Coordinates of C-alpha atoms (C1' of nucleotides) in Angstrom, one line a residue:
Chain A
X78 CA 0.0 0.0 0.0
X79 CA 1.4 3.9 -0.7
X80 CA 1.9 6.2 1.6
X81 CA -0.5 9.9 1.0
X82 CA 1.3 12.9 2.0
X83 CA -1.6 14.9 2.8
X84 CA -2.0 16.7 5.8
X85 CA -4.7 17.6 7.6
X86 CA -5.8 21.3 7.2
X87 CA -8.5 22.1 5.0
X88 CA -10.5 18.4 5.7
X89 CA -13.4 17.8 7.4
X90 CA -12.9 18.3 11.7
X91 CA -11.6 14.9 12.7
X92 CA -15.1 13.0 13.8
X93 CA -16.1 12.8 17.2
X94 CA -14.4 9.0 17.8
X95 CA -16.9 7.0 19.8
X96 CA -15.5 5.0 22.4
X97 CA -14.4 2.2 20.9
X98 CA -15.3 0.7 17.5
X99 CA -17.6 -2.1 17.2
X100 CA -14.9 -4.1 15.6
X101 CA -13.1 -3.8 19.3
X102 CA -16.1 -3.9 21.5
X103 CA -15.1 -5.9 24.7
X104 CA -11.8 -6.0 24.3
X105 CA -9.2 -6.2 26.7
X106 CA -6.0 -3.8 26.8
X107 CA -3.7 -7.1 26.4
X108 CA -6.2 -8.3 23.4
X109 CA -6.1 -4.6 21.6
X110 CA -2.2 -5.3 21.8
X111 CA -2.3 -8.5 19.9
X112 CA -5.0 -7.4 17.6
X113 CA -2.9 -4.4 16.7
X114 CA -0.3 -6.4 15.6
X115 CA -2.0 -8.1 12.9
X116 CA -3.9 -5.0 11.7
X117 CA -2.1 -2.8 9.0
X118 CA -3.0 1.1 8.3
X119 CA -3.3 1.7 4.4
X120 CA -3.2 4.9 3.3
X121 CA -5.2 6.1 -0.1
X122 CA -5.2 9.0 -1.8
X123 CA -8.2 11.4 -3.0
X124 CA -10.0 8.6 -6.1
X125 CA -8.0 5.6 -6.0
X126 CA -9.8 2.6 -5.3
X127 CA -9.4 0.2 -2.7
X128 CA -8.8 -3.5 -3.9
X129 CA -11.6 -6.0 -4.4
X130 CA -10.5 -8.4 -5.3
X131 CA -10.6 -11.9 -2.9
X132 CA -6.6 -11.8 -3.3
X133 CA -6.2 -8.4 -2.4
X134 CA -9.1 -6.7 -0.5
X135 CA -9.5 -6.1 2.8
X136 CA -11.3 -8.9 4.9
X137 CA -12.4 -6.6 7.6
X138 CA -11.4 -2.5 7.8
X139 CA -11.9 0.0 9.8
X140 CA -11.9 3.8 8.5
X141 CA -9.9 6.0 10.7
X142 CA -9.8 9.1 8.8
X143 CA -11.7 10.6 5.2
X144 CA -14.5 8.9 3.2
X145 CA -15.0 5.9 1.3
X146 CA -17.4 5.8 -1.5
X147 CA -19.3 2.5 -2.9
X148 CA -20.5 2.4 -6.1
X149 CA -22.7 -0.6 -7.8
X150 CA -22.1 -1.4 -11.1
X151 CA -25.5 -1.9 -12.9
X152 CA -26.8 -2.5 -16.6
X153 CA -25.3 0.8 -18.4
X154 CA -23.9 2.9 -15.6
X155 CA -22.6 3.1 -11.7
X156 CA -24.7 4.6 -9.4
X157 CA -23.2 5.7 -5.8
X158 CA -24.6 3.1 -3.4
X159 CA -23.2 3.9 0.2
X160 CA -20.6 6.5 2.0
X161 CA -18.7 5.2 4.8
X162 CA -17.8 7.9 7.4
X163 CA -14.4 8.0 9.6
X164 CA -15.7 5.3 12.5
X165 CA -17.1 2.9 10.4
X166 CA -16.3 -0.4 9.6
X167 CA -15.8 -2.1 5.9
X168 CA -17.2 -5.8 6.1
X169 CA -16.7 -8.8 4.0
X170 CA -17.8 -8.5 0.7
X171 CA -20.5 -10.9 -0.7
X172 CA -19.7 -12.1 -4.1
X173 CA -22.2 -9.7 -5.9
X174 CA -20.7 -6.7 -4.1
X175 CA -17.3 -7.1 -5.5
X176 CA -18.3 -6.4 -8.6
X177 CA -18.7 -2.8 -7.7
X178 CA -16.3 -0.1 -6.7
X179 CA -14.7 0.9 -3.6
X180 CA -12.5 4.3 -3.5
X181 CA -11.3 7.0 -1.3
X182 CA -12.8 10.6 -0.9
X183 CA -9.6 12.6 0.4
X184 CA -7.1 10.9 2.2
X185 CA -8.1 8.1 3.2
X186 CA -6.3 5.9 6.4
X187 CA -7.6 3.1 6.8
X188 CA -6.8 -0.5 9.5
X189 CA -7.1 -3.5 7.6
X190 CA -6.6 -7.2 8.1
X191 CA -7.0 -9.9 5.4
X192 CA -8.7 -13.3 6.1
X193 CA -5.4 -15.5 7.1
X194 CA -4.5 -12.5 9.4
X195 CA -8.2 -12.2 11.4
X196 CA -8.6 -16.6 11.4
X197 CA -5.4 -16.3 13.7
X198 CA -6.2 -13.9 15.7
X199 CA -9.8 -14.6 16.5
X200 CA -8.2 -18.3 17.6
X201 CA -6.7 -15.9 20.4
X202 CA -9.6 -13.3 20.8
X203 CA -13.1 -15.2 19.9
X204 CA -15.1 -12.0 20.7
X205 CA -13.6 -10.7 17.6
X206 CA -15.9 -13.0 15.3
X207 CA -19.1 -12.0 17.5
X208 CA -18.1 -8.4 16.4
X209 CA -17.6 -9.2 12.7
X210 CA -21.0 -10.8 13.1
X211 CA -22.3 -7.7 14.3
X212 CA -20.4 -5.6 12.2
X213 CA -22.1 -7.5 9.2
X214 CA -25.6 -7.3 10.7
X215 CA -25.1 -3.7 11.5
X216 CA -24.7 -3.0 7.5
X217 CA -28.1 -5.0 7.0
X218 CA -30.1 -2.7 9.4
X219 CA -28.6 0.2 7.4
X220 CA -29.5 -1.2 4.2
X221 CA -32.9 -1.6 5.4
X222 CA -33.3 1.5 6.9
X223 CA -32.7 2.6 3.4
X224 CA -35.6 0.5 2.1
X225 CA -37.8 2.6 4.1
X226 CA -36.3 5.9 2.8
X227 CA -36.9 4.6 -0.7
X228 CA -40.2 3.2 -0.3
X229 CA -41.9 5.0 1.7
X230 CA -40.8 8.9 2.3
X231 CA -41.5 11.8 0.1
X232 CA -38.6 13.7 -1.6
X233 CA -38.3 16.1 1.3
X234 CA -38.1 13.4 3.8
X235 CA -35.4 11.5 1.8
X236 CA -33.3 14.7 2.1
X237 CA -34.2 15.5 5.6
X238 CA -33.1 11.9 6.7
X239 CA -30.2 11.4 4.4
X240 CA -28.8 14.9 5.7
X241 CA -29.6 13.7 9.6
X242 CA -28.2 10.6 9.2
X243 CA -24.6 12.2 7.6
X244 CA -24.6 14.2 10.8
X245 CA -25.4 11.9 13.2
X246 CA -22.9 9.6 11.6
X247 CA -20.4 11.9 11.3
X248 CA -20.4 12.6 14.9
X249 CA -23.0 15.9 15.2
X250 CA -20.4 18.1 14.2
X251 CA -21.6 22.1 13.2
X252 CA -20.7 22.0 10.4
X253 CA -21.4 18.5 8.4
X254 CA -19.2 17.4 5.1
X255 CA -21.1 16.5 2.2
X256 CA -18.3 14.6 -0.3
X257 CA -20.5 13.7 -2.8
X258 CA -22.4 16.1 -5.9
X259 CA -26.3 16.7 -5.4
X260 CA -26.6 14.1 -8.8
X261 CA -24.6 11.6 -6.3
X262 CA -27.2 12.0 -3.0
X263 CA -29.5 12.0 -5.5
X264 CA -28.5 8.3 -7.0
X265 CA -28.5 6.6 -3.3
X266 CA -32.1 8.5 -2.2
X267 CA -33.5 7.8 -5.5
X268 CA -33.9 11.6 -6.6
X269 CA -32.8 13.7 -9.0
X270 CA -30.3 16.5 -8.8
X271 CA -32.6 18.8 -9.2
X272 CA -35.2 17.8 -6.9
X273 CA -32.2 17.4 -4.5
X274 CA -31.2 20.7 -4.4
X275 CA -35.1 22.3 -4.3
X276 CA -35.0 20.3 -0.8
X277 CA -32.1 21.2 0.3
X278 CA -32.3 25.0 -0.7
X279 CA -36.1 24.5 0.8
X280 CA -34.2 23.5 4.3
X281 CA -32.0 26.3 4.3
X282 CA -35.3 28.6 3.7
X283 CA -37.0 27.1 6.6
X284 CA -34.0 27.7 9.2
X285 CA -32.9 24.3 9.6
X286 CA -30.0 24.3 7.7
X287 CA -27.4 27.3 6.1
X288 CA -25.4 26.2 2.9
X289 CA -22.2 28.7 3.0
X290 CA -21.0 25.8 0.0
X291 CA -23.4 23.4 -1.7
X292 CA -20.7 21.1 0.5
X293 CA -20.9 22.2 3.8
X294 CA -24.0 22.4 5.5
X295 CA -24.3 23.7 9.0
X296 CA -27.0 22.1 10.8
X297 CA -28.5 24.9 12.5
X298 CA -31.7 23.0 13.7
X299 CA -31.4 19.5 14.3
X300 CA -34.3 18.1 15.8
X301 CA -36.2 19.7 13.2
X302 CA -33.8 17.8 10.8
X303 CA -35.0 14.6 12.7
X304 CA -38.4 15.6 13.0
X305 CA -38.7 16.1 9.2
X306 CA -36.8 13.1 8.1
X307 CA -40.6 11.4 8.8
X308 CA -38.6 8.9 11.7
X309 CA -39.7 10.9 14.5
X310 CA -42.5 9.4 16.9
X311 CA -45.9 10.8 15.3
X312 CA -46.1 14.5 17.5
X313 CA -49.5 13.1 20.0
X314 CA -51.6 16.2 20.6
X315 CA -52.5 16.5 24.6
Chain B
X46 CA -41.8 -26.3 19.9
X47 CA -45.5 -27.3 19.0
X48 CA -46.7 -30.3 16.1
X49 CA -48.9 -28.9 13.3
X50 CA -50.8 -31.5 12.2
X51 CA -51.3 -30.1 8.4
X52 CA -50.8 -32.2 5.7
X53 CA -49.1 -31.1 2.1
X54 CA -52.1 -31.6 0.3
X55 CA -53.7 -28.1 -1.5
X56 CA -50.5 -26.8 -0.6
X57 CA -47.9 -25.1 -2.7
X58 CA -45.8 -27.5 -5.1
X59 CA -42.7 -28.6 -3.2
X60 CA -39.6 -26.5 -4.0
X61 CA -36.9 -28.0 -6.2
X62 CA -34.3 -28.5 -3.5
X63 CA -30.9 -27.0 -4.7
X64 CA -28.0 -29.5 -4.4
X65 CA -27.4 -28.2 -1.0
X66 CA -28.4 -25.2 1.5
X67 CA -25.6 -22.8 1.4
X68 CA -25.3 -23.1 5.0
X69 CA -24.3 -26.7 4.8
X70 CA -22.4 -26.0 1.3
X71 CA -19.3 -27.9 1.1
X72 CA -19.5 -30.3 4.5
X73 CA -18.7 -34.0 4.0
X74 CA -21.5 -36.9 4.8
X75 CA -19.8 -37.2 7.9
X76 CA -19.8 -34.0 8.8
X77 CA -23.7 -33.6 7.9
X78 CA -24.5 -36.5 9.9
X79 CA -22.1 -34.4 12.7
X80 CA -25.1 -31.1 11.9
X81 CA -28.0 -33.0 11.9
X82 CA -27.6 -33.9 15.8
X83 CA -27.2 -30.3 16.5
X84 CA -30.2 -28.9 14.9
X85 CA -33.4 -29.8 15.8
X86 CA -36.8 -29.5 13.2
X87 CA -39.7 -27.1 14.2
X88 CA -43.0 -27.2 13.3
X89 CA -44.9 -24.0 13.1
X90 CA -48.9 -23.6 12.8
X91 CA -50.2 -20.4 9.9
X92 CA -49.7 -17.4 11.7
X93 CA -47.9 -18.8 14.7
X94 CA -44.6 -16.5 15.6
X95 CA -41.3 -17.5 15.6
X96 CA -39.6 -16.1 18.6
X97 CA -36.9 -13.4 18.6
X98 CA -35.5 -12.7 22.3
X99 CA -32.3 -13.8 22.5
X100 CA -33.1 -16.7 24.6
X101 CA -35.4 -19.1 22.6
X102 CA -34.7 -17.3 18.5
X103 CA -32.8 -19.9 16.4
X104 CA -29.6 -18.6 15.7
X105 CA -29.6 -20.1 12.1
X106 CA -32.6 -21.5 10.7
X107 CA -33.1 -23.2 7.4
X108 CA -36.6 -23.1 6.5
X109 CA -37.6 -26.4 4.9
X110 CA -41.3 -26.1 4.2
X111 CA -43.8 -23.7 4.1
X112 CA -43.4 -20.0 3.9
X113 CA -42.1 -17.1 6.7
X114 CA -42.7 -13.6 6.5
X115 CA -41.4 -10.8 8.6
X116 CA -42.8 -7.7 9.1
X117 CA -41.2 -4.4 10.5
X118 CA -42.6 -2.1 13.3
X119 CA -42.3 1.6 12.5
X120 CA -43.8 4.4 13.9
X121 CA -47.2 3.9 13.5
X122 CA -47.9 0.3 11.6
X123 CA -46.3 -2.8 10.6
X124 CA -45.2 -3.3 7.0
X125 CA -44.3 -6.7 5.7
X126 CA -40.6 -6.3 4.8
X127 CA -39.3 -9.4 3.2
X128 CA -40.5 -13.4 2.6
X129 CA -38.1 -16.2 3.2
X130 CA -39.3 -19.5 0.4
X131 CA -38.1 -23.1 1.0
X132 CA -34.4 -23.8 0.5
X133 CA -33.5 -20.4 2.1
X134 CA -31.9 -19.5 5.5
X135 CA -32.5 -17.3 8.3
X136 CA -29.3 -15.9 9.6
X137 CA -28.8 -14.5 13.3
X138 CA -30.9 -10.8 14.0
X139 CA -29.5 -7.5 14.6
X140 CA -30.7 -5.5 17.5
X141 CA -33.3 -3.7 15.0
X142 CA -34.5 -6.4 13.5
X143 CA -35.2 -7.9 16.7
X144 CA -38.0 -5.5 17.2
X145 CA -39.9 -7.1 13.9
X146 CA -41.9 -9.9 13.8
X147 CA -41.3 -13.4 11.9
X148 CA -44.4 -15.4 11.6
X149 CA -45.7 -18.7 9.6
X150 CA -47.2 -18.2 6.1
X151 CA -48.9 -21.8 5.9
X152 CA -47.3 -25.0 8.0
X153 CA -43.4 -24.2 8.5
X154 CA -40.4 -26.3 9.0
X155 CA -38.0 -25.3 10.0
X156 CA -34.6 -26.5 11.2
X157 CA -32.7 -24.5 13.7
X158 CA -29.9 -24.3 15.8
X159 CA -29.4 -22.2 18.9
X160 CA -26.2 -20.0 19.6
X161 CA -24.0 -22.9 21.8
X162 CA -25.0 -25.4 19.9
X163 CA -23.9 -23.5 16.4
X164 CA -20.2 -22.7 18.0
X165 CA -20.1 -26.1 19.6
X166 CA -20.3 -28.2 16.1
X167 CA -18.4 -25.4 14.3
X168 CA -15.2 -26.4 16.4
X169 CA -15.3 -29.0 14.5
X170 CA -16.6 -28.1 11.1
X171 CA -15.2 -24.8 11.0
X172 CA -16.6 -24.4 7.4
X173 CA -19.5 -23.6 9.1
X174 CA -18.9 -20.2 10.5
X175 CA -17.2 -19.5 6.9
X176 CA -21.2 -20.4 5.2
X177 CA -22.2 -18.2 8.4
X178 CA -20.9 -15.0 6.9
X179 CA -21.8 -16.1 3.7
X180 CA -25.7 -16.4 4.8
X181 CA -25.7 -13.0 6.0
X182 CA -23.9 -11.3 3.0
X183 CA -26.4 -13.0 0.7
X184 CA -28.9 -10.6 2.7
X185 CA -27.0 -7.7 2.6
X186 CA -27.3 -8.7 -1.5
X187 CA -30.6 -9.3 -1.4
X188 CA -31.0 -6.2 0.3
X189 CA -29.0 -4.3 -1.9
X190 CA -32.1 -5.6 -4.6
X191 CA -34.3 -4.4 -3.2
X192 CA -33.1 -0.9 -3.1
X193 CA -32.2 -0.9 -6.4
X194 CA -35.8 -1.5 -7.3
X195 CA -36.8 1.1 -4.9
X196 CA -34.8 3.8 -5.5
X197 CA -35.0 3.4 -9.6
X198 CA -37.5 1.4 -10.9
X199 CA -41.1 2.3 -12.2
X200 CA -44.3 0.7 -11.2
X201 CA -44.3 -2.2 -13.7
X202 CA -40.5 -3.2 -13.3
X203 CA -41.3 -3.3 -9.4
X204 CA -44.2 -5.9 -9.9
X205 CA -42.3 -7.7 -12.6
X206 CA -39.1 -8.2 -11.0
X207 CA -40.8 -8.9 -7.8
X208 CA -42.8 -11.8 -9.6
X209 CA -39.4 -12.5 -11.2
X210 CA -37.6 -12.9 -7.6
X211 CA -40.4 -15.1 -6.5
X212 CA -40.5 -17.6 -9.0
X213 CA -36.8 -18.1 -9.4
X214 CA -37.1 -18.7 -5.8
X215 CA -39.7 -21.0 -5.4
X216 CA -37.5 -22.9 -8.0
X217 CA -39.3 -22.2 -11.4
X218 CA -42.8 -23.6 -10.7
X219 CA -45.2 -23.6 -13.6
X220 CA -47.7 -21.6 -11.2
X221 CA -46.0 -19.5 -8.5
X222 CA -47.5 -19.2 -5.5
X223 CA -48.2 -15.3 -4.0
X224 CA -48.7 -15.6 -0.2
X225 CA -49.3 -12.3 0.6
X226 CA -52.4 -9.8 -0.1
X227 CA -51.8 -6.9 -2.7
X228 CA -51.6 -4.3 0.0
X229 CA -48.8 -6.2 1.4
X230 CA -46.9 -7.0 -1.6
X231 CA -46.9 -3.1 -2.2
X232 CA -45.7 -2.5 1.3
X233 CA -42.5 -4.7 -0.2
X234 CA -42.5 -3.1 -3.5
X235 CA -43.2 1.1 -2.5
X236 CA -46.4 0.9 -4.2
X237 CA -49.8 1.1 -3.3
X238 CA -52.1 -2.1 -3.7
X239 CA -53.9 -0.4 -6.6
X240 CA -51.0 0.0 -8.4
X241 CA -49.5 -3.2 -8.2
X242 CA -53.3 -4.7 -8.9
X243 CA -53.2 -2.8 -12.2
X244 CA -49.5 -4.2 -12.4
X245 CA -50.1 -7.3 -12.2
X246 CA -53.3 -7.3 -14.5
X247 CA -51.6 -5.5 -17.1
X248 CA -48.9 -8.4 -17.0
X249 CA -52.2 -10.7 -17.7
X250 CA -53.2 -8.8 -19.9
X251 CA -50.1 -8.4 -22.1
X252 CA -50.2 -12.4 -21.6
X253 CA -46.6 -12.8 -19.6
X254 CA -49.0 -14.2 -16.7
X255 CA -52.2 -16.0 -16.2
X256 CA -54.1 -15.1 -13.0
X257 CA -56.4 -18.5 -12.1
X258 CA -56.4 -16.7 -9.0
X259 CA -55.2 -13.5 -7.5
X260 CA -52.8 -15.5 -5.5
X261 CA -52.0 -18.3 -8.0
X262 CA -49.7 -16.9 -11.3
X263 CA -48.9 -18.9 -14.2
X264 CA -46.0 -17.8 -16.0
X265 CA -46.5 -17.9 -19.5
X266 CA -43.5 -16.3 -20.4
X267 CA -40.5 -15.9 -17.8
X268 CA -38.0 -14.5 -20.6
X269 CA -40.5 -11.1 -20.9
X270 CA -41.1 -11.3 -16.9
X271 CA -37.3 -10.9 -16.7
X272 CA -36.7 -8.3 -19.7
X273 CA -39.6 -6.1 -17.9
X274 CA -37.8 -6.5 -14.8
X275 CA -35.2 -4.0 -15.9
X276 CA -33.0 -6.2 -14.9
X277 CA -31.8 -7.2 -18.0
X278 CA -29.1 -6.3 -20.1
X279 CA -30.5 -3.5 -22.1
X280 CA -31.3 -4.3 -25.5
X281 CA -28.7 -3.7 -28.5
X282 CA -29.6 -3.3 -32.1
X283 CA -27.7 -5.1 -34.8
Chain C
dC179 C1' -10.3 36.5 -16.3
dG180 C1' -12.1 32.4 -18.6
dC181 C1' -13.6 27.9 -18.7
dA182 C1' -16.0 23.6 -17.2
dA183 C1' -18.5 21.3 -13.8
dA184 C1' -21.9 21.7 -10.5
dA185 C1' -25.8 23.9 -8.6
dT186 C1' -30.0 26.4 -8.9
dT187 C1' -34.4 27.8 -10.6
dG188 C1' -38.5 27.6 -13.6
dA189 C1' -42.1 25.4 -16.7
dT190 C1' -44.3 21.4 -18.1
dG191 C1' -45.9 16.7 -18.2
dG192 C1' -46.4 11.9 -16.7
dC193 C1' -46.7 8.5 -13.3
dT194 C1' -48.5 7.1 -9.2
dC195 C1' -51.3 8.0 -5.1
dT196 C1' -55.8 9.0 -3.4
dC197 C1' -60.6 8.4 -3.2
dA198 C1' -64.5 5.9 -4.5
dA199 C1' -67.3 2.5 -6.5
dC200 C1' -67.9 -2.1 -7.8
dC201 C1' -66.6 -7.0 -8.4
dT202 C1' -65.0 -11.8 -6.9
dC203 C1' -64.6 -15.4 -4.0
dA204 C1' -64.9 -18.2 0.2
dG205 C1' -67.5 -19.2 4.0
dT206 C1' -71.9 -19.4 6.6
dG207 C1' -76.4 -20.4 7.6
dG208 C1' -81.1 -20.9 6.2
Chain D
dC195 C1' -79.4 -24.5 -3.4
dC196 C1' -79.2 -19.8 -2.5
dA197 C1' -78.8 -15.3 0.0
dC198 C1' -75.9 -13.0 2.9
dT199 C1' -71.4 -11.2 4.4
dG200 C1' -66.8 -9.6 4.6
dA201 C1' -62.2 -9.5 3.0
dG202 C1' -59.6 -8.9 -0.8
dG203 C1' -59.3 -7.4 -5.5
dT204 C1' -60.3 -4.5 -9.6
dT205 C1' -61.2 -0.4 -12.1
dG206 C1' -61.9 4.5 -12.9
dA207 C1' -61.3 9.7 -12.3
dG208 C1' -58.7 13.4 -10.5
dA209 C1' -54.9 15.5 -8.0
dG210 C1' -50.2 16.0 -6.5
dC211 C1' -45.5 15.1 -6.5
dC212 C1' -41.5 14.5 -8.8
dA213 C1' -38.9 13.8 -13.3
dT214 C1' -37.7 16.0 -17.4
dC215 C1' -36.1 19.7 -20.1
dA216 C1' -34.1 24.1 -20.4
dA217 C1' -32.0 28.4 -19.0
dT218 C1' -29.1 30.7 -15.7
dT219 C1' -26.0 31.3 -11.8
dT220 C1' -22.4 29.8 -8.8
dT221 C1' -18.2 27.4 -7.8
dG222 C1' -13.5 25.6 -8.5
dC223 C1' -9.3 26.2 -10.6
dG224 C1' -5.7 27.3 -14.1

DNA sequence: CGCAAAATTGATGGCTCTCAACCTCAGTGG
DNA sequence: CCACTGAGGTTGAGAGCCATCAATTTTGCG
């Protein structure tokens, strides 16, 4: 893997770590020793992908730092499926998913292990392979709290819960980062650009939101974020 | 776990079995004969539950006979979220989807394993826990599906691919079998049971289906269930 | 500045939802 | 055998939301 000289200043604020990755829940200071030791950070520049294939990908990874984009490859084009935030974990890759594209947004630095590397150490640490297990059933709730965002909300919703959800996941900062073009949120909410940006300009309107940059969005209102994103508790009069 | 005393008779067609369940893909005789002490068969009555707190849900269950559906609680109703068909698995739950319900669509069997039993025989057929992760990443792919169809498809590629999904995985019948009302196959599909009523009857009409019954479909013609689909590869002249 | 990519805004039309009426089928009881 | 009943299904008319198309503005970058 290559090294990315990139510093720092100009990215998004470093995210709000949560206490301990879910990849690491429950482990002991001794155990994070060993497990360090078999994990490798890989560094990626701004675009380049990160291998797929079984020889070469990552078994399990865990982002420390910038973005990671997925993109599907479907009949004529690729369509942005999924953005992984600093925090997050990349998990095993079901034969279909291979086919699309990993790659980094910024500089990326990321902990990896390949299979080999994980089979020993989860001989030593067996809590590891409840956590991949979790890991992996962590991505399925995602995916289908996506199903109800695309089957079920209105345009406005989409945006309200797709914004929300980039801000809780990116740690509530003031200011979130959105790496992606309004044609790209539009491909994983199943908008269009334009309908995309009429609901975010219509947010910044209402006072929940301000846009200094189409890419920064400062969240000036967040429960009405969450209230709008149509997964709050139905407001009960009396 | 309780007897159900149905017979098979009126029933849906048995599936074709695939060679083997992909959670027991690859295991020797001797280590199938090792499986089948661990997991025990349940029976399940129409409309019975399966449980989900951690103490009595399988951990893995291979459904054998019979249909299961599981419907999602969100803030207000229940919505039937996906269908599990003979042959397939069920794979351990996620806190969310914990809070769902899994219940019997006709008489079920099912065969199941608990959590100590699972890591006790994958000691020694490690392979196991490999077909494990496997399970689950087919759900994150058939997951992945249905977003697809959610986020881009129109009306009549929803119902067509769904009847499309269906059939494949019943295993090809001549006459499918739909166990679920309109209103709930348009809770899958992000469509309202009107629409997927005209759907459907416009796929009569246009004579890829016969309808001896709402719930019973003939496929006439699977190749134009699958080109409607929008699945397909589109199309190229010359 | 000058250019290209992205974002915004407006006008228009089509697809799907909503609402409403009617139909079909299975089950029940006379 | 038939009338009744209720759940589910079908069909139609109209409205609303979002996609599409098009023009303009803003942003990023040499």
């Amino acid at each position: 893997m290559q090294i990315a000289p990139h510093s720092h200043a100009g990215g998004h604020p470093p995210a709000t770590r949560r206490l301990r990755p879910a990849l690491f829940q429950g482990l002991t200071t001794p155990e994070m020793r060993l497990v360090r030791r078999v994990f490798t950070e890989d560094l990626y520049d701004d675009a380049e992908a990160v291998p797929r294939d079984p020889a070469r990908a990552p078994f399990v990874g865990l982002l420390l730092d910038g973005c990671l984009r997925e993109d599907a490859v479907l009949q004529g084009g690729e369509r942005l499926f999924a953005l992984t935030f600093p925090g997050e974990t990349l998990s095993p890759l079901g034969p279909r998913r291979r086919r699309g594209r990993l790659s980094a947004i910024g500089a990326v630095q990321l902990l990896t292990c390949d299979r080999d590397g994980f089979e020993r150490i989860a001989q030593e640490v067996p809590r590891l392979r409840l956590n991949l297990l979790g890991l992996v059933q962590e991505h399925l709730t995602e995916a289908q709290r996506w199903q109800v965002l695309l089957g079920r909300k209105s345009a406005s919703e989409r945006v309200a819960s797709m914004l929300n959800w980039f801000h809780a996941r990116q740690g509530a900062p003031a200011e979130l980062h959105l790496p992606v073009t309004r044609t790209e949120l539009g491909q994983m909410a199943g908008l269009t650009m334009e309908t995309v940006s009429r609901q975010v300009r219509a947010l910044e309107k209402a006072g929940v939101i301000d846009l200094p940059l189409p890419s920064r969005v400062r969240v000036i209102d967040p429960g009405a974020l969450h209230s709008l994103s149509g997964d709050a508790q139905p407001q009960r009069l009396h």
